[in-house]
Coordinates of C-alpha atoms in Angstrom, one line a residue:
M21 CA 0.0 0.0 0.0
K22 CA 2.7 2.5 0.7
K23 CA 5.7 4.4 -0.4
Q24 CA 8.2 2.2 1.4
K25 CA 8.6 -1.0 3.2
K26 CA 8.3 1.1 6.3
I27 CA 6.5 -0.9 8.9
P28 CA 9.1 -3.6 9.6
A29 CA 11.8 -0.9 10.1
L30 CA 9.8 0.6 12.9
G31 CA 10.6 -2.3 15.1
A32 CA 14.3 -2.6 14.2
A33 CA 15.5 -0.4 17.1
V34 CA 13.5 -2.4 19.5
I35 CA 15.0 -5.7 18.2
I36 CA 18.5 -4.3 18.6
C37 CA 17.8 -3.3 22.2
L38 CA 16.5 -6.7 23.0
I39 CA 19.5 -8.4 21.5
T40 CA 22.1 -6.2 23.1
G41 CA 20.4 -5.6 26.4
I42 CA 22.2 -2.2 26.6
A43 CA 20.5 0.6 28.5
V44 CA 19.6 3.2 26.0
S45 CA 18.5 6.8 26.5
L46 CA 14.8 7.7 26.1
T47 CA 15.7 9.7 23.0
S48 CA 17.0 6.6 21.2
G49 CA 13.5 5.1 21.0
C50 CA 14.6 1.8 22.6
A51 CA 14.2 2.0 26.4
G52 CA 12.0 3.6 28.9
K53 CA 9.1 4.4 26.7
P54 CA 5.6 2.9 27.0
K55 CA 4.9 0.6 24.1
L56 CA 1.7 0.1 22.1
Y57 CA 1.4 -3.3 20.3
V58 CA -0.5 -3.1 17.1
Y59 CA -1.5 -6.1 14.9
N60 CA -2.6 -4.7 11.5
W61 CA -2.8 -5.5 7.9
T62 CA 0.3 -5.3 5.8
Y63 CA 0.9 -1.8 4.5
Y64 CA -2.0 -0.2 6.2
T65 CA -0.8 2.7 8.4
P66 CA 1.5 5.4 7.1
P67 CA 4.9 5.6 8.9
S68 CA 4.4 9.3 9.3
V69 CA 1.2 8.7 11.3
I70 CA 2.9 6.2 13.5
E71 CA 5.8 8.6 14.0
K72 CA 3.6 11.5 14.9
F73 CA 1.7 9.5 17.5
E74 CA 5.0 8.3 19.0
A75 CA 6.3 11.8 19.2
E76 CA 3.2 13.3 20.7
Y77 CA 2.7 10.7 23.4
G78 CA 6.3 9.7 24.0
V79 CA 5.7 6.1 23.2
K80 CA 6.9 3.3 20.9
V81 CA 4.6 1.5 18.5
I82 CA 5.4 -2.1 17.9
Y83 CA 3.7 -3.0 14.6
D84 CA 3.1 -6.6 13.6
E85 CA 1.4 -7.5 10.3
F86 CA -1.0 -10.0 8.8
A87 CA -2.2 -10.6 5.2
S88 CA -5.7 -11.9 5.8
N89 CA -8.4 -12.1 8.4
E90 CA -8.0 -15.9 8.6
E91 CA -4.3 -15.5 9.3
M92 CA -5.0 -13.0 12.1
F93 CA -7.8 -15.0 13.7
T94 CA -5.9 -18.3 13.5
K95 CA -2.9 -16.8 15.2
L96 CA -5.1 -15.4 18.0
Q97 CA -7.0 -18.6 18.4
A98 CA -3.7 -20.4 18.7
G99 CA -2.9 -18.4 21.7
A100 CA -1.0 -15.4 20.4
S101 CA -1.2 -12.6 23.0
G102 CA 0.4 -9.3 23.8
Y103 CA -1.4 -7.2 21.2
D104 CA -3.3 -4.1 22.2
I105 CA -5.0 -3.0 19.0
I106 CA -6.1 -5.3 16.2
F107 CA -7.7 -4.4 12.8
P108 CA -10.2 -7.1 11.8
S109 CA -12.8 -6.7 9.0
G110 CA -16.4 -6.6 10.0
D111 CA -17.3 -10.2 9.7
Y112 CA -14.5 -11.2 12.0
V113 CA -15.3 -8.4 14.4
S114 CA -18.7 -9.9 14.8
I115 CA -17.2 -13.4 15.4
M116 CA -14.8 -12.0 18.0
I117 CA -17.5 -10.1 19.9
E118 CA -19.5 -13.3 20.2
L119 CA -16.4 -15.2 21.4
G120 CA -15.6 -12.5 24.0
L121 CA -12.2 -11.7 22.5
L122 CA -12.6 -7.9 22.6
E123 CA -12.5 -5.3 25.3
Q124 CA -15.3 -2.8 25.5
I125 CA -14.5 0.6 24.1
D126 CA -14.7 3.5 26.6
K127 CA -16.2 6.1 24.3
S128 CA -15.5 8.9 26.7
L129 CA -11.8 8.5 25.9
I130 CA -12.4 8.9 22.2
P131 CA -13.9 12.4 21.5
N132 CA -13.2 12.0 17.8
L133 CA -15.8 9.3 17.4
G134 CA -18.1 12.1 16.3
N135 CA -16.1 12.3 13.1
I136 CA -17.1 8.7 12.0
S137 CA -19.1 8.7 8.8
P138 CA -22.8 8.0 9.3
E139 CA -22.8 5.8 6.2
V140 CA -20.2 3.5 7.8
L141 CA -22.1 3.3 11.1
E142 CA -25.3 2.4 9.2
K143 CA -23.5 -0.6 7.8
T144 CA -22.0 -1.7 11.1
T145 CA -25.2 -3.5 12.1
F146 CA -23.3 -5.9 14.5
D147 CA -22.0 -3.0 16.6
P148 CA -23.7 0.2 15.6
D149 CA -22.9 2.0 18.9
M150 CA -19.2 1.2 18.6
N151 CA -19.1 -0.7 21.9
Y152 CA -16.3 -3.0 20.7
S153 CA -15.1 -1.6 17.4
V154 CA -14.3 1.7 15.7
P155 CA -14.4 1.9 11.9
Y156 CA -11.0 2.4 10.4
Y157 CA -11.6 2.2 6.6
W158 CA -14.4 1.3 4.2
G159 CA -13.1 0.1 0.8
A160 CA -13.1 -2.6 -1.7
A161 CA -10.6 -4.7 -3.7
G162 CA -10.9 -4.6 -7.5
I163 CA -9.0 -5.3 -10.6
L164 CA -5.8 -3.7 -11.9
V165 CA -4.9 -3.9 -15.6
N166 CA -1.7 -3.1 -17.4
T167 CA -3.3 -1.6 -20.5
A168 CA 0.0 -1.7 -22.4
K169 CA -0.2 -5.5 -22.3
V170 CA -4.0 -5.7 -22.3
P171 CA -5.3 -2.8 -24.4
V172 CA -8.8 -4.2 -24.9
Y173 CA -10.7 -5.4 -21.9
E174 CA -14.1 -5.4 -20.3
K175 CA -14.6 -3.9 -16.8
S176 CA -16.0 -7.1 -15.4
W177 CA -15.0 -10.1 -13.3
S178 CA -15.3 -12.1 -16.6
I179 CA -11.8 -10.9 -17.5
F180 CA -10.5 -13.8 -15.4
A181 CA -12.2 -16.2 -17.9
R182 CA -10.0 -14.9 -20.8
T183 CA -7.8 -17.8 -21.9
D184 CA -5.6 -15.5 -23.9
L185 CA -4.3 -14.0 -20.6
K186 CA -3.6 -17.4 -19.0
G187 CA -0.5 -17.3 -16.9
R188 CA -0.6 -13.5 -16.5
M189 CA -3.3 -13.1 -13.9
T190 CA -3.7 -13.5 -10.1
M191 CA -6.6 -13.3 -7.7
L192 CA -6.5 -12.7 -3.9
D193 CA -5.9 -15.7 -1.7
D194 CA -9.1 -14.9 0.2
M195 CA -12.1 -17.2 0.4
R196 CA -14.8 -14.6 1.0
E197 CA -13.4 -12.3 -1.7
I198 CA -13.2 -14.9 -4.4
L199 CA -16.5 -16.6 -3.7
G200 CA -18.1 -13.3 -3.0
N201 CA -17.0 -11.9 -6.3
A202 CA -18.1 -15.0 -8.2
L203 CA -21.5 -14.8 -6.5
A204 CA -21.9 -11.1 -7.4
Y205 CA -21.0 -11.8 -11.0
L206 CA -23.8 -14.4 -11.0
G207 CA -26.2 -12.0 -9.6
Y208 CA -26.3 -13.4 -6.0
S209 CA -25.5 -11.9 -2.6
V210 CA -21.9 -12.3 -1.4
N211 CA -23.5 -13.6 1.8
T212 CA -25.8 -16.2 0.3
K213 CA -26.6 -19.2 2.4
D214 CA -28.1 -21.0 -0.6
P215 CA -25.9 -24.1 -1.3
V216 CA -27.0 -24.2 -4.9
Q217 CA -25.9 -20.6 -5.5
L218 CA -22.6 -21.2 -3.7
A219 CA -22.0 -24.4 -5.8
E220 CA -22.5 -22.4 -8.9
A221 CA -20.0 -19.8 -7.8
R222 CA -17.5 -22.5 -6.8
D223 CA -17.8 -24.1 -10.2
L224 CA -17.4 -20.7 -12.0
V225 CA -14.1 -20.2 -10.2
N226 CA -12.9 -23.7 -10.6
N227 CA -13.9 -24.1 -14.3
S228 CA -13.6 -20.6 -15.7
W229 CA -11.3 -18.4 -13.7
K230 CA -8.8 -20.6 -11.9
P231 CA -7.4 -22.3 -15.0
N232 CA -6.1 -18.9 -16.2
L233 CA -4.5 -17.8 -13.0
V234 CA -0.9 -18.1 -12.0
K235 CA -2.0 -18.4 -8.4
F236 CA -4.2 -17.0 -5.6
D237 CA -2.0 -14.4 -3.9
A238 CA -2.6 -11.9 -1.2
E239 CA 1.0 -10.9 -0.6
A240 CA 3.2 -10.7 -3.7
F241 CA 0.8 -9.7 -6.4
G242 CA 2.0 -6.1 -6.3
K243 CA 5.6 -7.1 -6.8
G244 CA 4.7 -9.5 -9.6
Y245 CA 2.7 -6.8 -11.3
A246 CA 5.5 -4.3 -11.0
Q247 CA 8.0 -6.8 -12.5
G248 CA 5.7 -7.4 -15.5
D249 CA 5.0 -11.0 -14.6
F250 CA 1.3 -10.3 -14.1
W251 CA -0.8 -8.1 -16.4
V252 CA -4.2 -8.4 -14.5
V253 CA -4.4 -8.7 -10.8
H254 CA -7.3 -8.8 -8.4
G255 CA -6.3 -6.9 -5.2
Y256 CA -6.0 -3.7 -3.3
P257 CA -4.9 -0.9 -5.6
E258 CA -2.7 0.7 -2.9
V259 CA -0.5 -2.4 -2.9
V260 CA 0.2 -2.2 -6.6
Y261 CA 0.6 1.6 -6.7
D262 CA 3.2 1.3 -3.9
E263 CA 5.2 -1.2 -5.9
I264 CA 5.2 0.8 -9.1
E265 CA 6.1 4.0 -7.4
G266 CA 8.7 5.7 -9.7
D267 CA 7.7 3.8 -12.8
E268 CA 5.8 6.6 -14.5
E269 CA 5.1 4.6 -17.7
L270 CA 3.6 1.7 -15.8
R271 CA 1.6 4.0 -13.6
R272 CA 0.2 5.7 -16.7
N273 CA -0.7 2.3 -18.2
T274 CA -2.3 1.0 -15.0
V275 CA -6.1 1.1 -14.6
F276 CA -8.0 0.2 -11.5
F277 CA -11.7 -0.5 -11.4
I278 CA -14.4 -2.1 -9.2
P279 CA -16.5 -4.2 -11.6
P280 CA -20.1 -2.9 -12.0
E281 CA -21.4 -6.4 -11.1
G282 CA -20.4 -5.5 -7.6
G283 CA -18.5 -7.8 -5.3
S284 CA -17.1 -7.9 -1.8
A285 CA -16.5 -4.7 0.2
Y286 CA -15.0 -4.4 3.6
I287 CA -14.9 -2.2 6.6
D288 CA -11.9 -2.7 8.8
Y289 CA -12.1 -1.8 12.4
M290 CA -9.9 -0.9 15.3
C291 CA -10.5 -3.1 18.3
I292 CA -8.8 -3.5 21.6
L293 CA -7.9 -7.2 22.3
K294 CA -9.2 -8.8 25.5
G295 CA -6.5 -8.7 28.1
A296 CA -4.6 -5.8 26.5
K297 CA -2.1 -4.3 28.8
N298 CA -2.1 -0.8 27.3
I299 CA -5.8 0.0 27.2
D300 CA -5.5 3.7 27.8
L301 CA -2.8 4.1 25.2
A302 CA -5.0 2.1 22.7
H303 CA -7.8 4.5 23.2
K304 CA -5.5 7.4 22.5
F305 CA -4.3 5.7 19.3
I306 CA -7.9 5.2 18.0
D307 CA -8.7 8.8 18.9
F308 CA -5.6 10.0 17.1
I309 CA -6.4 8.2 13.9
H310 CA -9.8 9.9 13.7
R311 CA -8.5 13.4 14.0
P312 CA -9.6 14.9 10.6
E313 CA -6.1 16.0 9.6
I314 CA -4.5 12.7 10.6
Y315 CA -7.2 10.7 8.8
A316 CA -6.7 12.8 5.7
E317 CA -2.9 12.1 5.9
F318 CA -3.7 8.4 6.1
A319 CA -6.1 8.6 3.1
D320 CA -3.7 10.7 1.0
Y321 CA -0.9 8.3 1.7
F322 CA -2.8 5.5 0.1
D323 CA -4.8 7.6 -2.4
F324 CA -7.9 6.5 -0.5
P325 CA -11.2 8.4 -0.2
A326 CA -11.8 9.6 3.4
S327 CA -14.5 7.0 3.6
A328 CA -14.8 6.5 7.4
N329 CA -14.2 10.0 8.6
S330 CA -16.8 12.6 7.4
K331 CA -14.7 15.6 8.5
A332 CA -11.3 14.6 6.9
G333 CA -12.3 15.3 3.3
V334 CA -11.5 19.1 3.6
H335 CA -8.0 18.2 4.7
K336 CA -7.1 15.9 1.8
N337 CA -4.6 17.2 -0.7
K338 CA -4.9 14.4 -3.4
P339 CA -7.8 12.9 -5.3
P340 CA -8.5 9.3 -4.4
M341 CA -8.0 6.4 -6.8
Y342 CA -11.7 5.5 -6.4
T343 CA -14.6 7.2 -4.8
V344 CA -17.1 6.3 -2.1
E345 CA -19.8 6.2 -4.8
E346 CA -18.0 3.3 -6.5
I347 CA -18.0 1.3 -3.3
L348 CA -21.8 1.7 -2.9
N349 CA -22.4 -1.0 -5.5
T350 CA -20.5 -3.6 -3.5
E351 CA -21.7 -5.6 -0.5
L352 CA -20.1 -6.1 2.9
K353 CA -19.2 -9.6 4.0
N354 CA -21.3 -10.6 7.0
D355 CA -20.7 -13.3 9.6
L356 CA -22.2 -16.4 8.1
G357 CA -22.4 -18.4 11.3
E358 CA -22.6 -22.1 10.8
E359 CA -22.9 -21.7 7.0
L360 CA -19.2 -20.6 7.0
E361 CA -18.4 -24.3 6.9
M362 CA -20.2 -24.5 3.6
Y363 CA -17.8 -21.8 2.2
N364 CA -14.8 -23.5 3.7
A365 CA -15.7 -26.7 1.9
A366 CA -16.1 -24.8 -1.4
W367 CA -12.8 -23.0 -0.9
E368 CA -11.0 -26.3 -0.3
T369 CA -12.0 -27.6 -3.7
I370 CA -10.9 -24.3 -5.3
K371 CA -7.5 -24.4 -3.6
M372 CA -6.9 -28.0 -4.4
G373 CA -4.0 -28.3 -6.8
F374 CA -2.7 -24.8 -6.2

């Protein structure tokens, strides 16, 4: 998503301190400072925002990354602890609330909650009062095309059925995204619980889309696109645009679109993990993110619309790569309850052989 592989570097000084065991002055950033442990998506918070928060509150942010909700949830279920703030998508927030994995939000400590976009809160049906979750970003994955290699194309999920592009395309390694987009293409809800509709979507992916893909990839598709290995990728545009930073020709030839058939959208949330040791600092971080000027900085860094903060738009300095209006045609992924197993079974058949 970003302009640099910044996040891992933020923890380098901490690692050095742990290895050497040397007492370091507070100004060095290693010792003596309170620490906030963040578990977030890869490339999802600008280094400048992290640095401003650290400077203002005299703290150190330890930032760990995940590439999918499933990876995050599996790690936590396996016993990973020590995180203060996590950034799950809505369907997983719902699951984690039911399982008692989240601390209740003290809204009196977050005055900037008043800046949250009403449209986003309307869609947060599982926690509309923000008792356990605060919206971070509302967006959607889509399709990026290298028009120098693919000058003629239809803005549709059907592009993945093109046999002439076999071996030059990838889709996200994400069950709900892939099955949701196939369902949307067929005219069904991304949250259908109809086994016949889901089977039709599964077969579409297996028989029409998958044979033309190099792989399902949620991590390296941006690099592959930048290197010219892939010409069409399904994914998050900020990842690709970060990788092609400085390649003006490729940037000019890159088109991003959200197919008009719709598809899966997401709202990612900031939540405080049950048992967090730095709850007060976690509240400060959430409040900091929703300062209008900070949220605008976040949105500009990734060329996002200020979708979750209604007051940040006036502070933005760059046009977004897509608009909130384009997201309106998509559908949020809901918690499917017991029917999630039906999706898991369909996904297993799709991943088989890859």
